[in-house]
mmCIF file of C-alpha atoms (C1' of nucleotides) in Angstrom:
data_model
loop_
_atom_site.group_PDB
_atom_site.id
_atom_site.type_symbol
_atom_site.label_atom_id
_atom_site.label_comp_id
_atom_site.label_asym_id
_atom_site.label_seq_id
_atom_site.Cartn_x
_atom_site.Cartn_y
_atom_site.Cartn_z
ATOM 1 C CA MET A 29 -22.965 30.886 0.568
ATOM 2 C CA SER A 30 -21.969 28.145 2.923
ATOM 3 C CA HIS A 31 -24.722 28.377 5.342
ATOM 4 C CA ALA A 32 -24.117 25.152 7.906
ATOM 5 C CA PRO A 33 -25.047 21.847 6.147
ATOM 6 C CA VAL A 34 -23.218 22.003 3.069
ATOM 7 C CA PRO A 35 -20.150 19.545 3.842
ATOM 8 C CA GLY A 36 -17.267 19.766 1.963
ATOM 9 C CA PRO A 37 -15.261 17.552 -0.511
ATOM 10 C CA VAL A 38 -16.327 13.891 0.145
ATOM 11 C CA ASP A 39 -12.598 12.887 0.152
ATOM 12 C CA GLU A 40 -12.202 14.764 3.126
ATOM 13 C CA SER A 41 -14.957 13.544 5.245
ATOM 14 C CA VAL A 42 -14.079 10.857 7.876
ATOM 15 C CA GLY A 43 -16.982 8.954 6.726
ATOM 16 C CA TYR A 44 -16.016 8.826 3.326
ATOM 17 C CA LEU A 45 -12.568 7.849 3.930
ATOM 18 C CA LEU A 46 -13.642 5.147 6.948
ATOM 19 C CA LYS A 47 -16.074 3.323 3.955
ATOM 20 C CA LYS A 48 -13.145 3.565 1.484
ATOM 21 C CA ALA A 49 -10.757 2.031 3.970
ATOM 22 C CA HIS A 50 -13.403 -0.198 5.031
ATOM 23 C CA SER A 51 -14.140 -1.318 1.381
ATOM 24 C CA ALA A 52 -10.265 -1.756 0.479
ATOM 25 C CA LEU A 53 -9.720 -4.243 3.601
ATOM 26 C CA ARG A 54 -12.747 -6.189 2.425
ATOM 27 C CA SER A 55 -11.911 -6.539 -0.931
ATOM 28 C CA ALA A 56 -8.240 -7.772 -0.172
ATOM 29 C CA MET A 57 -9.219 -9.962 2.333
ATOM 30 C CA ASP A 58 -11.834 -11.270 0.156
ATOM 31 C CA HIS A 59 -9.323 -11.998 -2.520
ATOM 32 C CA ALA A 60 -6.771 -13.474 -0.291
ATOM 33 C CA LEU A 61 -9.198 -15.880 1.744
ATOM 34 C CA ARG A 62 -10.837 -17.280 -1.963
ATOM 35 C CA PRO A 63 -8.006 -19.883 -2.380
ATOM 36 C CA LEU A 64 -8.522 -21.275 1.475
ATOM 37 C CA ASP A 65 -12.691 -21.201 0.274
ATOM 38 C CA LEU A 66 -13.852 -18.743 3.255
ATOM 39 C CA THR A 67 -15.604 -15.509 3.273
ATOM 40 C CA VAL A 68 -15.246 -12.815 5.228
ATOM 41 C CA PRO A 69 -17.895 -13.232 7.800
ATOM 42 C CA GLN A 70 -16.682 -17.201 7.730
ATOM 43 C CA TYR A 71 -12.831 -15.906 9.094
ATOM 44 C CA ALA A 72 -13.959 -13.506 11.131
ATOM 45 C CA CYS A 73 -16.095 -16.346 12.672
ATOM 46 C CA LEU A 74 -13.173 -18.945 13.250
ATOM 47 C CA GLU A 75 -10.925 -16.353 14.532
ATOM 48 C CA VAL A 76 -12.791 -15.100 17.377
ATOM 49 C CA LEU A 77 -14.149 -18.899 18.091
ATOM 50 C CA ARG A 78 -9.932 -19.608 18.825
ATOM 51 C CA GLN A 79 -9.532 -16.581 21.109
ATOM 52 C CA ARG A 80 -12.968 -17.217 22.892
ATOM 53 C CA PRO A 81 -14.048 -20.923 22.786
ATOM 54 C CA GLY A 82 -17.410 -21.978 23.477
ATOM 55 C CA LEU A 83 -19.310 -18.632 22.625
ATOM 56 C CA SER A 84 -22.682 -19.349 21.474
ATOM 57 C CA GLY A 85 -23.988 -18.376 17.992
ATOM 58 C CA SER A 86 -25.584 -15.141 19.007
ATOM 59 C CA GLU A 87 -22.541 -14.124 21.032
ATOM 60 C CA LEU A 88 -20.383 -14.873 17.477
ATOM 61 C CA ALA A 89 -22.768 -12.753 15.806
ATOM 62 C CA ARG A 90 -22.463 -9.654 18.255
ATOM 63 C CA ALA A 91 -18.493 -10.076 17.849
ATOM 64 C CA VAL A 92 -18.569 -10.466 13.857
ATOM 65 C CA PHE A 93 -21.365 -7.524 13.517
ATOM 66 C CA VAL A 94 -24.175 -9.696 11.884
ATOM 67 C CA THR A 95 -27.191 -10.527 12.897
ATOM 68 C CA ARG A 96 -27.555 -13.980 14.646
ATOM 69 C CA GLN A 97 -29.565 -15.499 11.460
ATOM 70 C CA SER A 98 -26.587 -14.913 9.133
ATOM 71 C CA MET A 99 -24.288 -16.354 12.025
ATOM 72 C CA HIS A 100 -26.938 -19.194 11.821
ATOM 73 C CA LEU A 101 -25.944 -19.957 8.097
ATOM 74 C CA VAL A 102 -22.585 -19.148 8.431
ATOM 75 C CA LEU A 103 -21.840 -21.912 11.190
ATOM 76 C CA LYS A 104 -24.203 -24.352 9.228
ATOM 77 C CA GLY A 105 -21.974 -23.838 6.659
ATOM 78 C CA LEU A 106 -18.724 -24.092 8.789
ATOM 79 C CA GLU A 107 -19.821 -26.964 10.805
ATOM 80 C CA ARG A 108 -20.770 -29.035 7.862
ATOM 81 C CA ARG A 109 -17.571 -28.655 6.631
ATOM 82 C CA GLY A 110 -16.072 -29.908 9.700
ATOM 83 C CA LEU A 111 -14.332 -26.676 10.774
ATOM 84 C CA LEU A 112 -16.243 -26.722 13.708
ATOM 85 C CA THR A 113 -18.360 -28.893 16.231
ATOM 86 C CA ARG A 114 -21.366 -27.859 18.231
ATOM 87 C CA PRO A 115 -24.043 -30.134 20.515
ATOM 88 C CA ALA A 116 -26.809 -31.041 19.021
ATOM 89 C CA VAL A 117 -28.959 -30.177 22.096
ATOM 90 C CA ALA A 118 -27.728 -27.649 24.869
ATOM 91 C CA ALA A 119 -26.644 -28.654 28.052
ATOM 92 C CA TYR A 120 -28.034 -25.560 29.547
ATOM 93 C CA GLY A 121 -30.289 -23.362 28.250
ATOM 94 C CA LYS A 122 -30.890 -23.225 24.319
ATOM 95 C CA ALA A 123 -27.186 -21.580 23.587
ATOM 96 C CA LEU A 124 -24.964 -23.956 21.940
ATOM 97 C CA PRO A 125 -21.542 -23.328 22.694
ATOM 98 C CA THR A 126 -19.175 -24.080 19.612
ATOM 99 C CA GLU A 127 -15.556 -25.075 19.663
ATOM 100 C CA LEU A 128 -13.363 -25.041 16.615
ATOM 101 C CA THR A 129 -12.213 -28.624 15.547
ATOM 102 C CA ALA A 130 -8.320 -29.856 14.305
ATOM 103 C CA ALA A 131 -9.199 -28.913 10.808
ATOM 104 C CA GLY A 132 -10.854 -26.013 11.978
ATOM 105 C CA ARG A 133 -7.792 -24.609 13.648
ATOM 106 C CA LYS A 134 -5.468 -25.552 10.446
ATOM 107 C CA GLN A 135 -7.369 -23.813 8.545
ATOM 108 C CA LEU A 136 -7.796 -21.057 10.158
ATOM 109 C CA ALA A 137 -3.874 -20.968 10.735
ATOM 110 C CA ALA A 138 -3.656 -20.829 6.725
ATOM 111 C CA ALA A 139 -6.202 -17.975 7.200
ATOM 112 C CA ASN A 140 -4.411 -15.683 9.381
ATOM 113 C CA ARG A 141 -1.203 -16.047 7.351
ATOM 114 C CA ALA A 142 -2.958 -14.637 4.483
ATOM 115 C CA VAL A 143 -4.790 -12.123 6.420
ATOM 116 C CA GLY A 144 -2.034 -11.245 8.495
ATOM 117 C CA ALA A 145 -0.271 -10.497 5.235
ATOM 118 C CA VAL A 146 -2.891 -8.189 4.209
ATOM 119 C CA GLU A 147 -2.952 -6.344 6.894
ATOM 120 C CA ARG A 148 0.520 -5.982 7.229
ATOM 121 C CA LYS A 149 0.564 -4.381 3.727
ATOM 122 C CA MET A 150 -2.459 -1.968 5.355
ATOM 123 C CA LEU A 151 -0.358 -1.053 8.169
ATOM 124 C CA ALA A 152 3.062 -0.654 5.965
ATOM 125 C CA ALA A 153 2.721 2.999 5.570
ATOM 126 C CA LEU A 154 1.880 3.246 9.379
ATOM 127 C CA THR A 155 4.505 3.697 12.032
ATOM 128 C CA PRO A 156 3.663 1.564 14.863
ATOM 129 C CA THR A 157 2.919 4.558 17.353
ATOM 130 C CA ALA A 158 0.406 5.867 14.214
ATOM 131 C CA GLU A 159 -1.279 2.243 14.465
ATOM 132 C CA ARG A 160 -1.797 2.729 17.905
ATOM 133 C CA ARG A 161 -3.483 6.054 17.877
ATOM 134 C CA LEU A 162 -5.346 5.085 14.923
ATOM 135 C CA ALA A 163 -6.845 1.960 16.365
ATOM 136 C CA ARG A 164 -7.621 4.626 19.259
ATOM 137 C CA ASP A 165 -9.001 6.685 17.419
ATOM 138 C CA LEU A 166 -11.139 4.080 15.657
ATOM 139 C CA THR A 167 -12.540 2.907 19.034
ATOM 140 C CA ALA A 168 -13.280 6.136 20.255
ATOM 141 C CA CYS A 169 -15.373 7.490 16.926
ATOM 142 C CA ALA A 170 -17.491 3.361 17.601
ATOM 143 C CA ALA A 171 -18.106 3.948 20.634
ATOM 144 C CA ALA A 172 -19.519 7.826 20.366
ATOM 145 C CA LEU A 173 -21.965 6.346 17.943
ATOM 146 C CA GLY A 174 -22.769 3.958 20.932
ATOM 147 C CA ASP A 175 -21.845 0.835 19.552
ATOM 148 C CA VAL A 176 -24.239 -2.425 19.469
ATOM 149 C CA PRO A 177 -25.187 -1.968 15.677
ATOM 150 C CA SER A 178 -27.391 -4.480 15.104
ATOM 151 C CA GLU A 179 -30.569 -6.143 16.943
ATOM 152 C CA ASP A 180 -31.743 -4.725 19.953
ATOM 153 C CA GLU A 181 -31.433 -0.809 18.897
ATOM 154 C CA ALA A 182 -34.945 -0.532 21.409
ATOM 155 C CA GLU A 183 -33.240 2.534 22.533
ATOM 156 C CA ASP A 184 -34.397 5.287 20.660
ATOM 157 C CA ARG A 185 -34.149 7.970 23.208
ATOM 158 C CA VAL A 186 -36.924 10.339 22.020
ATOM 159 C CA GLU A 187 -36.872 13.345 24.520
ATOM 160 C CA ARG A 188 -33.913 15.605 25.279
ATOM 161 C CA MET B 6 4.812 -22.299 19.831
ATOM 162 C CA SER B 7 4.106 -18.814 19.446
ATOM 163 C CA HIS B 8 5.788 -19.767 15.741
ATOM 164 C CA ALA B 9 4.447 -16.116 13.910
ATOM 165 C CA PRO B 10 1.065 -15.747 12.580
ATOM 166 C CA VAL B 11 -1.016 -16.077 15.443
ATOM 167 C CA PRO B 12 -2.062 -12.478 15.900
ATOM 168 C CA GLY B 13 -3.182 -10.677 19.112
ATOM 169 C CA PRO B 14 -6.486 -10.244 20.218
ATOM 170 C CA VAL B 15 -9.093 -9.185 17.122
ATOM 171 C CA ASP B 16 -10.346 -6.164 19.459
ATOM 172 C CA GLU B 17 -6.479 -4.461 19.253
ATOM 173 C CA SER B 18 -6.689 -5.145 14.996
ATOM 174 C CA VAL B 19 -7.144 -2.488 13.088
ATOM 175 C CA GLY B 20 -9.031 -4.096 10.728
ATOM 176 C CA TYR B 21 -11.280 -5.822 13.474
ATOM 177 C CA LEU B 22 -11.496 -2.198 14.503
ATOM 178 C CA LEU B 23 -11.709 -0.460 11.004
ATOM 179 C CA LYS B 24 -14.855 -2.914 10.955
ATOM 180 C CA LYS B 25 -16.705 -1.892 13.988
ATOM 181 C CA ALA B 26 -16.350 1.677 13.375
ATOM 182 C CA HIS B 27 -17.443 1.202 9.671
ATOM 183 C CA SER B 28 -20.308 -0.912 11.029
ATOM 184 C CA ALA B 29 -21.695 1.318 13.759
ATOM 185 C CA LEU B 30 -21.126 4.245 11.033
ATOM 186 C CA ARG B 31 -23.127 2.385 8.671
ATOM 187 C CA SER B 32 -25.965 1.418 11.151
ATOM 188 C CA ALA B 33 -25.944 5.032 12.369
ATOM 189 C CA MET B 34 -26.103 6.507 8.826
ATOM 190 C CA ASP B 35 -28.639 4.148 7.947
ATOM 191 C CA HIS B 36 -30.840 5.233 10.724
ATOM 192 C CA ALA B 37 -31.101 8.916 10.120
ATOM 193 C CA LEU B 38 -31.291 8.452 6.551
ATOM 194 C CA ARG B 39 -34.687 5.951 7.199
ATOM 195 C CA PRO B 40 -37.170 8.599 7.922
ATOM 196 C CA LEU B 41 -36.084 10.294 4.143
ATOM 197 C CA ASP B 42 -37.008 7.172 2.589
ATOM 198 C CA LEU B 43 -33.276 6.788 1.160
ATOM 199 C CA THR B 44 -30.401 4.234 1.940
ATOM 200 C CA VAL B 45 -27.063 4.685 2.217
ATOM 201 C CA PRO B 46 -25.908 4.696 -1.281
ATOM 202 C CA GLN B 47 -28.716 6.518 -2.338
ATOM 203 C CA TYR B 48 -27.582 9.228 -0.328
ATOM 204 C CA ALA B 49 -23.863 8.836 -1.077
ATOM 205 C CA CYS B 50 -24.692 8.916 -4.800
ATOM 206 C CA LEU B 51 -26.819 11.801 -4.407
ATOM 207 C CA GLU B 52 -23.779 13.303 -2.114
ATOM 208 C CA VAL B 53 -21.056 12.578 -5.037
ATOM 209 C CA LEU B 54 -23.735 13.810 -7.641
ATOM 210 C CA ARG B 55 -23.976 17.266 -6.139
ATOM 211 C CA GLN B 56 -20.214 17.595 -6.206
ATOM 212 C CA ARG B 57 -19.473 16.320 -9.374
ATOM 213 C CA PRO B 58 -22.320 16.538 -11.700
ATOM 214 C CA GLY B 59 -22.560 15.193 -14.728
ATOM 215 C CA LEU B 60 -20.993 12.078 -13.749
ATOM 216 C CA SER B 61 -21.650 8.698 -15.407
ATOM 217 C CA GLY B 62 -23.454 5.608 -13.672
ATOM 218 C CA SER B 63 -19.687 3.627 -14.043
ATOM 219 C CA GLU B 64 -17.656 6.731 -12.126
ATOM 220 C CA LEU B 65 -20.230 7.070 -9.733
ATOM 221 C CA ALA B 66 -20.012 3.121 -9.023
ATOM 222 C CA ARG B 67 -16.820 3.867 -8.302
ATOM 223 C CA ALA B 68 -16.952 6.759 -6.089
ATOM 224 C CA VAL B 69 -19.779 5.246 -4.313
ATOM 225 C CA PHE B 70 -17.522 1.527 -4.025
ATOM 226 C CA VAL B 71 -20.727 -0.494 -5.193
ATOM 227 C CA THR B 72 -20.419 -1.987 -8.575
ATOM 228 C CA ARG B 73 -22.056 -0.291 -11.497
ATOM 229 C CA GLN B 74 -24.600 -2.605 -11.742
ATOM 230 C CA SER B 75 -25.564 -1.850 -8.191
ATOM 231 C CA MET B 76 -25.738 1.814 -9.182
ATOM 232 C CA HIS B 77 -27.638 1.078 -11.945
ATOM 233 C CA LEU B 78 -30.493 0.047 -9.837
ATOM 234 C CA VAL B 79 -29.679 3.126 -7.439
ATOM 235 C CA LEU B 80 -29.971 5.498 -10.180
ATOM 236 C CA LYS B 81 -32.856 3.745 -12.384
ATOM 237 C CA GLY B 82 -34.911 4.250 -8.410
ATOM 238 C CA LEU B 83 -33.854 7.684 -7.912
ATOM 239 C CA GLU B 84 -34.633 8.885 -11.663
ATOM 240 C CA ARG B 85 -38.504 7.098 -10.737
ATOM 241 C CA ARG B 86 -38.560 9.553 -7.886
ATOM 242 C CA GLY B 87 -37.568 12.935 -9.752
ATOM 243 C CA LEU B 88 -34.253 13.147 -7.931
ATOM 244 C CA LEU B 89 -32.126 12.937 -10.637
ATOM 245 C CA THR B 90 -32.301 13.073 -14.614
ATOM 246 C CA ARG B 91 -30.402 11.793 -17.350
ATOM 247 C CA PRO B 92 -30.781 11.713 -20.865
ATOM 248 C CA ALA B 93 -32.307 8.810 -22.474
ATOM 249 C CA VAL B 94 -29.458 8.270 -24.657
ATOM 250 C CA ALA B 95 -26.451 9.457 -24.835
ATOM 251 C CA ALA B 96 -24.831 12.582 -26.541
ATOM 252 C CA TYR B 97 -21.679 11.088 -26.848
ATOM 253 C CA GLY B 98 -20.418 7.491 -26.490
ATOM 254 C CA LYS B 99 -22.507 5.763 -24.017
ATOM 255 C CA ALA B 100 -21.995 7.337 -20.832
ATOM 256 C CA LEU B 101 -24.975 9.143 -19.482
ATOM 257 C CA PRO B 102 -24.584 12.349 -17.779
ATOM 258 C CA THR B 103 -26.530 12.411 -14.559
ATOM 259 C CA GLU B 104 -27.610 15.644 -12.192
ATOM 260 C CA LEU B 105 -29.553 15.968 -9.590
ATOM 261 C CA THR B 106 -33.394 17.708 -9.774
ATOM 262 C CA ALA B 107 -34.744 20.931 -7.705
ATOM 263 C CA ALA B 108 -36.253 17.682 -5.859
ATOM 264 C CA GLY B 109 -33.062 15.963 -5.388
ATOM 265 C CA ARG B 110 -31.112 18.854 -4.043
ATOM 266 C CA LYS B 111 -34.005 19.448 -1.732
ATOM 267 C CA GLN B 112 -34.257 15.808 -0.624
ATOM 268 C CA LEU B 113 -29.952 15.845 -0.216
ATOM 269 C CA ALA B 114 -30.210 19.106 1.806
ATOM 270 C CA ALA B 115 -32.272 17.337 4.496
ATOM 271 C CA ALA B 116 -30.314 14.192 4.226
ATOM 272 C CA ASN B 117 -27.130 16.538 4.899
ATOM 273 C CA ARG B 118 -28.379 17.665 8.140
ATOM 274 C CA ALA B 119 -29.265 14.493 9.247
ATOM 275 C CA VAL B 120 -26.079 12.623 8.326
ATOM 276 C CA GLY B 121 -23.721 15.869 9.151
ATOM 277 C CA ALA B 122 -25.439 15.026 12.656
ATOM 278 C CA VAL B 123 -23.899 11.659 13.082
ATOM 279 C CA GLU B 124 -20.830 12.381 11.690
ATOM 280 C CA ARG B 125 -20.511 15.367 14.568
ATOM 281 C CA LYS B 126 -21.521 12.300 17.284
ATOM 282 C CA MET B 127 -18.880 10.370 16.141
ATOM 283 C CA LEU B 128 -15.900 13.355 15.560
ATOM 284 C CA ALA B 129 -17.087 14.258 19.234
ATOM 285 C CA ALA B 130 -14.653 12.712 21.023
ATOM 286 C CA LEU B 131 -11.884 13.479 18.839
ATOM 287 C CA THR B 132 -10.138 17.068 18.428
ATOM 288 C CA PRO B 133 -9.812 18.531 15.387
ATOM 289 C CA THR B 134 -6.217 17.904 14.789
ATOM 290 C CA ALA B 135 -7.054 13.950 15.730
ATOM 291 C CA GLU B 136 -9.700 14.232 13.047
ATOM 292 C CA ARG B 137 -7.226 15.709 10.041
ATOM 293 C CA ARG B 138 -4.333 12.617 11.503
ATOM 294 C CA LEU B 139 -7.523 9.878 11.456
ATOM 295 C CA ALA B 140 -8.097 11.159 8.066
ATOM 296 C CA ARG B 141 -4.957 10.893 6.556
ATOM 297 C CA ASP B 142 -3.730 7.942 8.286
ATOM 298 C CA LEU B 143 -7.486 6.466 6.819
ATOM 299 C CA THR B 144 -6.336 7.460 3.400
ATOM 300 C CA ALA B 145 -2.809 5.961 3.511
ATOM 301 C CA CYS B 146 -4.294 2.709 4.688
ATOM 302 C CA ALA B 147 -6.466 2.527 1.730
ATOM 303 C CA ALA B 148 -3.693 3.886 -0.171
ATOM 304 C CA ALA B 149 -1.398 0.938 0.894
ATOM 305 C CA LEU B 150 -4.215 -2.112 -0.267
ATOM 306 C CA GLY B 151 -4.095 -0.609 -3.553
ATOM 307 C CA ASP B 152 -7.632 1.489 -4.002
ATOM 308 C CA VAL B 153 -9.826 -0.014 -6.190
ATOM 309 C CA PRO B 154 -11.350 -2.323 -4.792
ATOM 310 C CA SER B 155 -14.107 -3.955 -7.296
ATOM 311 C CA GLU B 156 -13.904 -5.183 -10.604
ATOM 312 C CA ASP B 157 -11.068 -5.069 -12.668
ATOM 313 C CA GLU B 158 -8.731 -6.472 -10.659
ATOM 314 C CA ALA B 159 -6.871 -8.054 -13.571
ATOM 315 C CA GLU B 160 -3.515 -7.758 -12.274
ATOM 316 C CA ASP B 161 -1.857 -10.770 -10.477
ATOM 317 C CA ARG B 162 -2.434 -12.412 -13.990
ATOM 318 C CA VAL B 163 -0.161 -15.745 -13.917
ATOM 319 C CA GLU B 164 1.023 -15.127 -17.399
ATOM 320 C CA ARG B 165 1.156 -18.283 -18.635
ATOM 321 C "C1'" DT C 18 -46.852 -21.624 41.173
ATOM 322 C "C1'" DG C 19 -47.785 -18.481 36.914
ATOM 323 C "C1'" DA C 20 -47.275 -14.530 34.154
ATOM 324 C "C1'" DC C 21 -43.256 -11.828 32.471
ATOM 325 C "C1'" DT C 22 -39.409 -10.744 30.170
ATOM 326 C "C1'" DC C 23 -35.140 -11.881 27.852
ATOM 327 C "C1'" DA C 24 -31.821 -14.265 25.313
ATOM 328 C "C1'" DT C 25 -31.183 -17.931 22.209
ATOM 329 C "C1'" DG C 26 -31.933 -20.978 17.788
ATOM 330 C "C1'" DT C 27 -34.373 -21.880 13.495
ATOM 331 C "C1'" DC C 28 -37.164 -20.947 9.545
ATOM 332 C "C1'" DA C 29 -39.158 -18.389 5.807
ATOM 333 C "C1'" DG C 30 -39.001 -14.517 3.307
ATOM 334 C "C1'" DC C 31 -37.642 -10.470 0.929
ATOM 335 C "C1'" DA C 32 -34.362 -6.524 -0.500
ATOM 336 C "C1'" DG C 33 -29.661 -5.344 -2.268
ATOM 337 C "C1'" DT C 34 -25.275 -6.646 -4.228
ATOM 338 C "C1'" DT C 35 -22.762 -9.159 -7.041
ATOM 339 C "C1'" DT C 36 -21.414 -12.131 -10.900
ATOM 340 C "C1'" DG C 37 -22.035 -13.347 -15.810
ATOM 341 C "C1'" DA C 38 -22.969 -12.492 -19.903
ATOM 342 C "C1'" DC C 39 -24.608 -9.172 -24.134
ATOM 343 C "C1'" DA C 40 -24.702 -5.184 -26.916
ATOM 344 C "C1'" DC C 41 -22.932 -1.108 -28.099
ATOM 345 C "C1'" DA C 42 -19.761 3.356 -28.864
ATOM 346 C "C1'" DC C 43 -15.512 5.075 -28.867
ATOM 347 C "C1'" DG C 44 -9.831 5.162 -29.330
ATOM 348 C "C1'" DT C 45 -6.026 2.981 -31.014
ATOM 349 C "C1'" DC C 46 -3.142 0.065 -33.990
ATOM 350 C "C1'" DG C 47 -1.604 -2.460 -37.959
ATOM 351 C "C1'" DC D 23 -10.542 -0.233 -43.536
ATOM 352 C "C1'" DG D 24 -11.079 -3.698 -40.177
ATOM 353 C "C1'" DA D 25 -9.321 -6.104 -35.219
ATOM 354 C "C1'" DC D 26 -8.964 -5.165 -31.142
ATOM 355 C "C1'" DG D 27 -9.237 -2.901 -26.172
ATOM 356 C "C1'" DT D 28 -11.885 -0.315 -22.884
ATOM 357 C "C1'" DG D 29 -15.407 1.345 -21.185
ATOM 358 C "C1'" DT D 30 -19.987 2.132 -20.581
ATOM 359 C "C1'" DG D 31 -24.820 0.483 -20.070
ATOM 360 C "C1'" DT D 32 -28.462 -3.161 -19.269
ATOM 361 C "C1'" DC D 33 -30.412 -7.595 -18.530
ATOM 362 C "C1'" DA D 34 -30.726 -11.857 -15.721
ATOM 363 C "C1'" DA D 35 -29.304 -15.484 -12.057
ATOM 364 C "C1'" DA D 36 -27.071 -16.153 -7.759
ATOM 365 C "C1'" DC D 37 -25.834 -15.483 -3.431
ATOM 366 C "C1'" DT D 38 -25.748 -12.498 0.960
ATOM 367 C "C1'" DG D 39 -27.383 -10.658 4.905
ATOM 368 C "C1'" DC D 40 -31.624 -8.596 6.984
ATOM 369 C "C1'" DT D 41 -36.276 -8.357 8.649
ATOM 370 C "C1'" DG D 42 -40.389 -10.930 10.706
ATOM 371 C "C1'" DA D 43 -41.634 -15.071 13.285
ATOM 372 C "C1'" DC D 44 -42.317 -18.260 16.232
ATOM 373 C "C1'" DA D 45 -40.816 -22.010 19.828
ATOM 374 C "C1'" DT D 46 -38.096 -22.755 23.361
ATOM 375 C "C1'" DG D 47 -35.321 -22.502 27.678
ATOM 376 C "C1'" DA D 48 -34.106 -19.488 31.748
ATOM 377 C "C1'" DG D 49 -34.470 -16.447 35.284
ATOM 378 C "C1'" DT D 50 -37.631 -12.853 37.905
ATOM 379 C "C1'" DC D 51 -41.499 -10.954 40.502
ATOM 380 C "C1'" DA D 52 -46.015 -10.824 42.410
#
DNA sequence: TGACTCATGTCAGCAGTTTGACACACGTCG
DNA sequence: CGACGTGTGTCAAACTGCTGACATGAGTCA
């Protein structure tokens, strides 16, 4: 048989392995961050904000691959905990530039230690060369799928 | 400064790229499966079942990286739609061996065509060699993190 | 100027998933 | 035999993230 669309064993499919690896990483990060009372999206938000201060909620959402509505809740929570601040009213437009507070930076540093350990554990099986290769291949895969995972998506190019 | 745990830009981190690639894939699969009225977990469940008929709900859950409670709902839905069957009462123990119906196989074949197209699109940027390499590296990463993402997790007991 | 478009913040409702709990059905010991 | 531990199915509550919707501020263009 084997006409065409019968895929091989799932455990050989890149898609499946991608899901598996992501699931394992997510779980490990969750575990590592629990003592700090941070979820993965919260951590990701803080880290992106450290690298790119002043981002708006929508921009953060895109960087972390969630909707801006979800990010809105994350931001409200983190703001209430005093880990970040943003103006009550926009100086220009509607975007509210967000920044870490001292407490936020402190919490983030601890989180980075925990997450760093997880990532090192994950990459322990890879050589530095293999790691760079993996990073490049993953980037290529994401790019091939068109990036821009959420919202918009207005391009559903028919024809062709 | 720069003592130690300050990570580089997120877009160079394998963890971040893993998340990005997974997000893109998930989104693309979701999109491709929507016309068939299947979610990604539902599809994954069917496909695993095709390759390993007779699996129980709990086993399926582990294979698809969700809790057995979530899988329970997925199975109930798919069973109600007549895509799979399982005995009302267990022949042995409590596990209910699940199998695809003819309708399930038909629906799955269509889904595999859609998903196959997505995966091919994703891997278009990679050579066959790079694809195998990527699969191997992802497997190594998952293994290094200890697999077994959900439930159990009874390790790291403090043992007092 | 006004209409149109785009991006943002925010609220409300909904779907999917997880956590927690309970009841069975074995197998293994003591 | 009976206690225990493991694996399983199932229900209920809680949580998380998403879709849908609305209003606002800023550019663009006729």
